[in-house]
JSON list of C-alpha atoms in Angstrom, two decimals:
[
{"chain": "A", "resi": 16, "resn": "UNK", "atom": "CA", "xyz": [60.49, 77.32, 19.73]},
{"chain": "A", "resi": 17, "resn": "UNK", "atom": "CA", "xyz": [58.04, 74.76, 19.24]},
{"chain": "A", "resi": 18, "resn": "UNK", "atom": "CA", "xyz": [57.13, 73.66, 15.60]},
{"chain": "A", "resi": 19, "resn": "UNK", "atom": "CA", "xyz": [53.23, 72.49, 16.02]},
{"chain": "A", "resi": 20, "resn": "UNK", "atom": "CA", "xyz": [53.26, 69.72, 12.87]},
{"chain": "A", "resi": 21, "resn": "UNK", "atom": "CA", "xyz": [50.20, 69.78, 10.52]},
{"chain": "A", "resi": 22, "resn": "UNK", "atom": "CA", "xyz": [51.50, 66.55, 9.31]},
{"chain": "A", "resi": 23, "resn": "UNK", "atom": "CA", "xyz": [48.86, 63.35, 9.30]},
{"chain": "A", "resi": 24, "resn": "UNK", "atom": "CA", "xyz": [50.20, 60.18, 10.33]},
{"chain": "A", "resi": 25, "resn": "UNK", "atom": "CA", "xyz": [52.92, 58.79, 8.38]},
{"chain": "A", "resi": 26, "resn": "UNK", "atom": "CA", "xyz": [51.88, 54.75, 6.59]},
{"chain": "A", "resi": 27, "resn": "UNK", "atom": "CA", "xyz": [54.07, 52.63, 5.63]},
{"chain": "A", "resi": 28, "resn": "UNK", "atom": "CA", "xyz": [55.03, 52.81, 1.46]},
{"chain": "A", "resi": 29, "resn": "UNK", "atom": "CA", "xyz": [52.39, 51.18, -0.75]},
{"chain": "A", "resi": 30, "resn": "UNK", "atom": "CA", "xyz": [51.07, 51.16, -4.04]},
{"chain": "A", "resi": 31, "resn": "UNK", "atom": "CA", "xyz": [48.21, 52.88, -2.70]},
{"chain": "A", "resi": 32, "resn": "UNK", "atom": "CA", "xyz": [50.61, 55.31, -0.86]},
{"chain": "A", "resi": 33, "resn": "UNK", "atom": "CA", "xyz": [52.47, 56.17, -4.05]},
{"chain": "A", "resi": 34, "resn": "UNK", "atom": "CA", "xyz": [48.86, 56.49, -6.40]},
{"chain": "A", "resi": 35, "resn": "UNK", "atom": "CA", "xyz": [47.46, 58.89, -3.08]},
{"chain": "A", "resi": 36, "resn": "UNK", "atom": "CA", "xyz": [50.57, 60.84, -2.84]},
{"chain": "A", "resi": 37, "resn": "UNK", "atom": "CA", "xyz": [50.60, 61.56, -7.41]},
{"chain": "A", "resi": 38, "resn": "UNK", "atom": "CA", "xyz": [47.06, 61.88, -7.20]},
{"chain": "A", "resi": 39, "resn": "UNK", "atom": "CA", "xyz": [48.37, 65.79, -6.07]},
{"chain": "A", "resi": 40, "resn": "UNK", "atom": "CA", "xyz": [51.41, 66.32, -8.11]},
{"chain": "A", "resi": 41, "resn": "UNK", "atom": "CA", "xyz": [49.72, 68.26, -11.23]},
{"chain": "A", "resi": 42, "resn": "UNK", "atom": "CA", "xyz": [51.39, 66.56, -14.64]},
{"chain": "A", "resi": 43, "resn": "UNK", "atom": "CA", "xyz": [51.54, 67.60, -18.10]},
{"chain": "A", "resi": 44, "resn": "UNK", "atom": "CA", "xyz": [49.47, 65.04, -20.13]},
{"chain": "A", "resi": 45, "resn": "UNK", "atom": "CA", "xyz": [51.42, 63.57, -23.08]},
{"chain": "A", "resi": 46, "resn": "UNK", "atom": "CA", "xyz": [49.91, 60.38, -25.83]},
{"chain": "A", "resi": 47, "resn": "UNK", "atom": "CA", "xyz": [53.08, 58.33, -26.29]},
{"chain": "A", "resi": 48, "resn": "UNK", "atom": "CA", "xyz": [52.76, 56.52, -30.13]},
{"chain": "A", "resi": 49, "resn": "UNK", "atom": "CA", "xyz": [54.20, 53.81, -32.10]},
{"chain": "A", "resi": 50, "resn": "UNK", "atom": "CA", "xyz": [53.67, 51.65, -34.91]},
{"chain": "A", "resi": 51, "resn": "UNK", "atom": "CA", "xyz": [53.04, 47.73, -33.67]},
{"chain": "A", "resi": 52, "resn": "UNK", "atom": "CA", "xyz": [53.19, 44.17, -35.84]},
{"chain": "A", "resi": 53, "resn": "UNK", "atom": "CA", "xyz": [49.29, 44.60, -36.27]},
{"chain": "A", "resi": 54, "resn": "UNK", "atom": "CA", "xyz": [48.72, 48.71, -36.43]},
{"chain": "A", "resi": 55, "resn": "UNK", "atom": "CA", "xyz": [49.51, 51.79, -34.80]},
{"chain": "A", "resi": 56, "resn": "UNK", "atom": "CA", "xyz": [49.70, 51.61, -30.61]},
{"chain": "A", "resi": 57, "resn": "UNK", "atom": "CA", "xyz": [49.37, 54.77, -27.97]},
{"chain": "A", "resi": 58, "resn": "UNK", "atom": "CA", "xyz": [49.02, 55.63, -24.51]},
{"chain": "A", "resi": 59, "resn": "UNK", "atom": "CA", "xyz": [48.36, 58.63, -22.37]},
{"chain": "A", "resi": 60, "resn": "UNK", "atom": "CA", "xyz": [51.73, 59.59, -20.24]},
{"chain": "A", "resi": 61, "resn": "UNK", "atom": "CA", "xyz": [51.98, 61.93, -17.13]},
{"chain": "A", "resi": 62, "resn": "UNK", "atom": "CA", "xyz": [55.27, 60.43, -16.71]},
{"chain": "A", "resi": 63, "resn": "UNK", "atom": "CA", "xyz": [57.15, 62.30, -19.37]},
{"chain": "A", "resi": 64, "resn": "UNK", "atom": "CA", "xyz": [60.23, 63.90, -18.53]},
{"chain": "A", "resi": 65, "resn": "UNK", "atom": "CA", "xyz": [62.97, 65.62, -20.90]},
{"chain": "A", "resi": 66, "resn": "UNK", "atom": "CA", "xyz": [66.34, 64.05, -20.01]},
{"chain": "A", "resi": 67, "resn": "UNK", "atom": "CA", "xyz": [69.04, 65.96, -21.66]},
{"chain": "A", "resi": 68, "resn": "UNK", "atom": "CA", "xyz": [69.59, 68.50, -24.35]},
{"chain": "A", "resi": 69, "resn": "UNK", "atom": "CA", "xyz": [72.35, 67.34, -25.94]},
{"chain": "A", "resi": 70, "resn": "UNK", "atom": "CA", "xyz": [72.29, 64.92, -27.08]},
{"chain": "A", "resi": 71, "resn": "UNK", "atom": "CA", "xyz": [67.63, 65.89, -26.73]},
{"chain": "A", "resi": 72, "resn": "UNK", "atom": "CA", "xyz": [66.93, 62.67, -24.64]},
{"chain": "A", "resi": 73, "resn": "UNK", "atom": "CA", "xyz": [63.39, 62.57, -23.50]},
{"chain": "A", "resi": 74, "resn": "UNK", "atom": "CA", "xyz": [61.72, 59.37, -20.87]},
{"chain": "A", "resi": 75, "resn": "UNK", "atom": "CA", "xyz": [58.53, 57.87, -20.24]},
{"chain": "A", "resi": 76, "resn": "UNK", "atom": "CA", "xyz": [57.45, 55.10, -18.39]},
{"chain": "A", "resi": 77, "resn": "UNK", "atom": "CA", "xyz": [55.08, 52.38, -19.44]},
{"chain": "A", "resi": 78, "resn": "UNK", "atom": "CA", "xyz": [53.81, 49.60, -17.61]},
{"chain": "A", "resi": 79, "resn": "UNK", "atom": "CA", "xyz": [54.81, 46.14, -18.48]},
{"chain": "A", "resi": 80, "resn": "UNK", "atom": "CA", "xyz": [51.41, 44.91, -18.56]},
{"chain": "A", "resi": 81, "resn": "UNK", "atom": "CA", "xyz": [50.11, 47.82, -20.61]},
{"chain": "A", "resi": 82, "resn": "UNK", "atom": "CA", "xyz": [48.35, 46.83, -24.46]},
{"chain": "A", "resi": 83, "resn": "UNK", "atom": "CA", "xyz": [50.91, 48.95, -25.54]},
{"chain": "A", "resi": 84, "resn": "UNK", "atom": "CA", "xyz": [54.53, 47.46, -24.60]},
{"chain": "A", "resi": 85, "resn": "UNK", "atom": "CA", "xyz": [54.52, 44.84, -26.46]},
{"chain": "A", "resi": 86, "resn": "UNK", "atom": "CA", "xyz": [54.51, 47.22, -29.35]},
{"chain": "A", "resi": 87, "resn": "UNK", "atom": "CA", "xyz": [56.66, 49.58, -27.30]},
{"chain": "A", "resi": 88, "resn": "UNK", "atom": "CA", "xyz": [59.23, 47.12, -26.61]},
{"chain": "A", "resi": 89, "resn": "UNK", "atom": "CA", "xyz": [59.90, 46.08, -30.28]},
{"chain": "A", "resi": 90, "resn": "UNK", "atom": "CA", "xyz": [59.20, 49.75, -31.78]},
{"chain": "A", "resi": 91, "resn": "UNK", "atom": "CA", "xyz": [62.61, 51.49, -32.92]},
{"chain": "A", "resi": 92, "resn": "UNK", "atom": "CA", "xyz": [60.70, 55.05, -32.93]},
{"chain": "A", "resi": 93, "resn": "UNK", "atom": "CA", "xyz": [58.01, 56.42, -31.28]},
{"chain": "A", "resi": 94, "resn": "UNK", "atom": "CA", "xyz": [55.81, 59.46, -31.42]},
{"chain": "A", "resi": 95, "resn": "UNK", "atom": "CA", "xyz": [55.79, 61.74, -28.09]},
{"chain": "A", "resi": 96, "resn": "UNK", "atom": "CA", "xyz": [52.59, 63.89, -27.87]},
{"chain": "A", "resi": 97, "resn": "UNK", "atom": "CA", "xyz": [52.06, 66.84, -25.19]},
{"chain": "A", "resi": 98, "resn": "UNK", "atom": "CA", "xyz": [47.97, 67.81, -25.22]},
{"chain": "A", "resi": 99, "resn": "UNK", "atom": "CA", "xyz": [46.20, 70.75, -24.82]},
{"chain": "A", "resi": 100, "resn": "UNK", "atom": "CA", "xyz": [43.78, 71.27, -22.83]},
{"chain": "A", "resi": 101, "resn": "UNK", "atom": "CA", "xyz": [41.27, 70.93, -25.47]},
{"chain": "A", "resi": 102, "resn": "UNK", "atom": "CA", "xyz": [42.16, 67.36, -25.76]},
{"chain": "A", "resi": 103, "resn": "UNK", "atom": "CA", "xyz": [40.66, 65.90, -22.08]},
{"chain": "A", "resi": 104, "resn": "UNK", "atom": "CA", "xyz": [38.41, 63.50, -24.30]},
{"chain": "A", "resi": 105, "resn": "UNK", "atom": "CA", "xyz": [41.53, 62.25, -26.57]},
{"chain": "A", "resi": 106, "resn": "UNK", "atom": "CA", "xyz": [43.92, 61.89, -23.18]},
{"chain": "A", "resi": 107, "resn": "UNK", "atom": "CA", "xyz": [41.07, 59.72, -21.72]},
{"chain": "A", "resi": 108, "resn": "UNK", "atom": "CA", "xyz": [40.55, 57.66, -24.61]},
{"chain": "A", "resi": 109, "resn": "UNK", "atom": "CA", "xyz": [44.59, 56.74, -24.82]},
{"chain": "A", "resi": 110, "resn": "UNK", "atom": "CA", "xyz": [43.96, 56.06, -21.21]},
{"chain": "A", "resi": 111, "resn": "UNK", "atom": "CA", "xyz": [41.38, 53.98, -21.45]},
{"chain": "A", "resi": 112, "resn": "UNK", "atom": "CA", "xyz": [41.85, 50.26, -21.74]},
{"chain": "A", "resi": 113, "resn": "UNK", "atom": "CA", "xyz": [40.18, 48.50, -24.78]},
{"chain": "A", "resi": 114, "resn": "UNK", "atom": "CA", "xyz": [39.06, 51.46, -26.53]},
{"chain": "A", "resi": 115, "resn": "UNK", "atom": "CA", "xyz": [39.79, 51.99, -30.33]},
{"chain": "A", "resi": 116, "resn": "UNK", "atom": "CA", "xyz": [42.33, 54.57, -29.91]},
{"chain": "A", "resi": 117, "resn": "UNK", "atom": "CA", "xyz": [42.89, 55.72, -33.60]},
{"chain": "A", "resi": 118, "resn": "UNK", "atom": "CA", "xyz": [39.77, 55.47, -34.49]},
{"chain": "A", "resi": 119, "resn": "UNK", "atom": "CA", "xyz": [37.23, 58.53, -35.13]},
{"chain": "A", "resi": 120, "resn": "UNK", "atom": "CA", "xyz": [37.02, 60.77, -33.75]},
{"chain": "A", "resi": 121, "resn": "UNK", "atom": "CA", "xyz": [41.16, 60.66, -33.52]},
{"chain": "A", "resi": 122, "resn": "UNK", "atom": "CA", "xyz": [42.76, 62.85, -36.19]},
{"chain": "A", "resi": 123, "resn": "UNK", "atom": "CA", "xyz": [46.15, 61.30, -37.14]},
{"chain": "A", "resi": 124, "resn": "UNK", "atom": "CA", "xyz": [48.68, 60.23, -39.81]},
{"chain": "A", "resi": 125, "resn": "UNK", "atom": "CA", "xyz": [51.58, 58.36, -40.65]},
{"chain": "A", "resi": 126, "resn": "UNK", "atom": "CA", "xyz": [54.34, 60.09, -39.54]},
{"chain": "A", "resi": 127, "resn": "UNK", "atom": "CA", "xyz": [58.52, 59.84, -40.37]},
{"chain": "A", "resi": 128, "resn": "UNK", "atom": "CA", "xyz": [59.78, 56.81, -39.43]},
{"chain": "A", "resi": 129, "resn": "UNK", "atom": "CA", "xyz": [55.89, 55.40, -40.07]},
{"chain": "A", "resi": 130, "resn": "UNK", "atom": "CA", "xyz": [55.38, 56.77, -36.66]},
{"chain": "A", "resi": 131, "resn": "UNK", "atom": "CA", "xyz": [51.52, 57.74, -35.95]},
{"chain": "A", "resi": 132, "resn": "UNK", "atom": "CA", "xyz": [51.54, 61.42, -35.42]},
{"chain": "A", "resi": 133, "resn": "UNK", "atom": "CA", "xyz": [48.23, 62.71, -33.97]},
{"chain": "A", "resi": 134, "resn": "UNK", "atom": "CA", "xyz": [46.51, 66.32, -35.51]},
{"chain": "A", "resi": 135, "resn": "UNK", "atom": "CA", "xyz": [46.30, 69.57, -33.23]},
{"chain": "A", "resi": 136, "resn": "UNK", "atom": "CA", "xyz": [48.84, 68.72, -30.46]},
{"chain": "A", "resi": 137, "resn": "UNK", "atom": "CA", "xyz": [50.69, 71.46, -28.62]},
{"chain": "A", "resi": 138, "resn": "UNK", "atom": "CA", "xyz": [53.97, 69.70, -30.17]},
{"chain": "A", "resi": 139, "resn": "UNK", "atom": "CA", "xyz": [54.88, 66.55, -31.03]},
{"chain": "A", "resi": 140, "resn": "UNK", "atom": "CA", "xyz": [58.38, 64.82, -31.47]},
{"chain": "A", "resi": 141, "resn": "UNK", "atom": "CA", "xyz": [59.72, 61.77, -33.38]},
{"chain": "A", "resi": 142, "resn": "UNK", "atom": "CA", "xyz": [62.33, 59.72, -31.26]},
{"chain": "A", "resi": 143, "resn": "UNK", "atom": "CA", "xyz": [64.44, 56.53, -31.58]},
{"chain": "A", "resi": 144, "resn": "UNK", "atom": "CA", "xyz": [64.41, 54.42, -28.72]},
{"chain": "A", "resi": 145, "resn": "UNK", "atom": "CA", "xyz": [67.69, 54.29, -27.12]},
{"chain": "A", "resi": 146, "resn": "UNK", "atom": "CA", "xyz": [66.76, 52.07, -23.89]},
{"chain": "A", "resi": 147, "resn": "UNK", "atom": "CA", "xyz": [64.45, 50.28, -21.98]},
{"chain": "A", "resi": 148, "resn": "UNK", "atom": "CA", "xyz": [65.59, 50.21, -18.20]},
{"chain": "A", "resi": 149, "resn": "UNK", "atom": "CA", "xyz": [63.24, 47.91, -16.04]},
{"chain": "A", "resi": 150, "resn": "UNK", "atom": "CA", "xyz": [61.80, 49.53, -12.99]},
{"chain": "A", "resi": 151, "resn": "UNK", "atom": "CA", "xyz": [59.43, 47.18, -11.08]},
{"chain": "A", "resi": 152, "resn": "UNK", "atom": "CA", "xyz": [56.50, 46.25, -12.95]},
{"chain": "A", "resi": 153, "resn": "UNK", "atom": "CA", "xyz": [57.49, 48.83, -15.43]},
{"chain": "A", "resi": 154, "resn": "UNK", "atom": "CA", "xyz": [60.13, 50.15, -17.89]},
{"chain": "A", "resi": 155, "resn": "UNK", "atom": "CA", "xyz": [61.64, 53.60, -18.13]},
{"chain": "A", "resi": 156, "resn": "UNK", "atom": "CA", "xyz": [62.26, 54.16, -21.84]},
{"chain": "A", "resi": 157, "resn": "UNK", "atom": "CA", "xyz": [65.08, 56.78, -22.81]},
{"chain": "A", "resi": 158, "resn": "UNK", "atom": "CA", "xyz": [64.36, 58.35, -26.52]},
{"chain": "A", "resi": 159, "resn": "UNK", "atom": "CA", "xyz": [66.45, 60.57, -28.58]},
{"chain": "A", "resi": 160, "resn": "UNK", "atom": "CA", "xyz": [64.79, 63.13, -30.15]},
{"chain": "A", "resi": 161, "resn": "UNK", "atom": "CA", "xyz": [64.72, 63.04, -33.75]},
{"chain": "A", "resi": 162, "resn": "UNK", "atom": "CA", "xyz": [62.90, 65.98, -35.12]},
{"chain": "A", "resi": 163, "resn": "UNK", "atom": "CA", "xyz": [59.38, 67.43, -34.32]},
{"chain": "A", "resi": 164, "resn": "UNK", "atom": "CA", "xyz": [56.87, 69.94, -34.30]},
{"chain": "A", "resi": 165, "resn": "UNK", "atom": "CA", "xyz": [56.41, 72.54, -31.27]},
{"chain": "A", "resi": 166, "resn": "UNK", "atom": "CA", "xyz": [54.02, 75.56, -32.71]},
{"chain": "A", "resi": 167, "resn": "UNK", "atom": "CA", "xyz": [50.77, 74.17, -32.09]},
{"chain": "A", "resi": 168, "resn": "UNK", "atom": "CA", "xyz": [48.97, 76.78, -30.41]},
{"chain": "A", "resi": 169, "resn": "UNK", "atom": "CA", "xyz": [47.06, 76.60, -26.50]},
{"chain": "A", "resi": 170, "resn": "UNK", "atom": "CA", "xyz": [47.22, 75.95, -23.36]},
{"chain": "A", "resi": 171, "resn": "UNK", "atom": "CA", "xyz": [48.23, 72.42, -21.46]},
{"chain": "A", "resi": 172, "resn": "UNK", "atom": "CA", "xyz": [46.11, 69.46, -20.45]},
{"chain": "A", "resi": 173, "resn": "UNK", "atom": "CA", "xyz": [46.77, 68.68, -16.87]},
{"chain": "A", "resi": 174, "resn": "UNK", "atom": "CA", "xyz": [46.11, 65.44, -14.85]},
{"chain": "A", "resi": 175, "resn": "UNK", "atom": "CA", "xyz": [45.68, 66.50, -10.88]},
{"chain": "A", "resi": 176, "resn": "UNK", "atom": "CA", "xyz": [43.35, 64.67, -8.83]},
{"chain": "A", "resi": 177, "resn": "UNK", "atom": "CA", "xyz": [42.57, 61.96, -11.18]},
{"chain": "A", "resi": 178, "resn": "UNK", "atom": "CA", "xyz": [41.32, 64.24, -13.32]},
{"chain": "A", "resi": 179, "resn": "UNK", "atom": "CA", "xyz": [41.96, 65.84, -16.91]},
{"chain": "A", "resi": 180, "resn": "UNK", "atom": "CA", "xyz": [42.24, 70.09, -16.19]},
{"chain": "A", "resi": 181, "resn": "UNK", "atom": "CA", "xyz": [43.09, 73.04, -17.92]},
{"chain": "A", "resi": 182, "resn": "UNK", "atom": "CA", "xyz": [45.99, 75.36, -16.46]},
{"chain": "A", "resi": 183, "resn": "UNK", "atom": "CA", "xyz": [44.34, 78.15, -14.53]},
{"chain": "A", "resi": 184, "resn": "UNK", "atom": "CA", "xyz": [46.25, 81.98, -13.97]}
]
């Protein structure tokens, strides 16, 4: 038997291979949080990943060149964030570069460990930083969870496509 191959032709690994190829791997949309020399810091995260239960070790990765790491790569704690899907316009305003983040219309608070903790989340977490691991222009950080919040009620936030989504049945 033949196999007749629907397969396009194969390029050579790229950045522009990888960003194509996760531009159609649907993500859960997390805000990642911490509190910085000069105010509270955030990003959005599709790279979230839970690690272990036990001990509860989540990961994220953050760019080194990000607003954020500086803040990220002194912080002892930081907040972890998973959005619903009612939250497209908050995910693209921790994704967007220069914008004022915790200002309005962003509901948050200080948080344990003076962590910001943002308002109507599906769940959020508290975690202490247990390692920074380079990875090319970026660092994998490993968190232990502290304690958290997971009844917030709704759907997820997506990212597919380069786009914000709801999940669909």
């Amino acid at each position: 038997m033949t196999a007749t191959s629907d397969l396009g032709t194969p390029r050579l690994a790229s950045p522009d291979l990888l960003r194509s190829t996760f531009r159609r791997h649907a993500a859960g949309v997390a805000v990642i949080t911490a509190r910085g020399a000069s105010g509270p810091v955030g990003f959005t995260a599709t790279s979230l990943a839970s690690v272990s239960a036990e001990p509860p070790l989540v990961s994220f990765g953050i760019g080194t060149g990000a607003s954020s790491w500086p803040a990220i790569a002194e912080a002892e704690h930081v907040g972890v964030h998973i959005l619903g899907e009612h939250q497209s316009d908050l995910a693209a305003t921790f994704a967007r570069s220069g914008a004022d983040r915790f200002g309005a219309p962003t509901a948050w608070r200080d948080g344990p460990e003076g962590v910001p903790v943002l308002d109507d989340v599906l769940a959020w977490l508290v975690c202490r930083i247990v390692g920074r691991v380079p990875a090319g222009d970026h660092r994998i950080v490993l968190a232990e969870v502290v304690l958290g919040d997971s009844s917030g009620a709704g759907r997820p936030l997506l990212y597919h496509h380069g786009r914000f989504n709801g999940l669909r049945d």
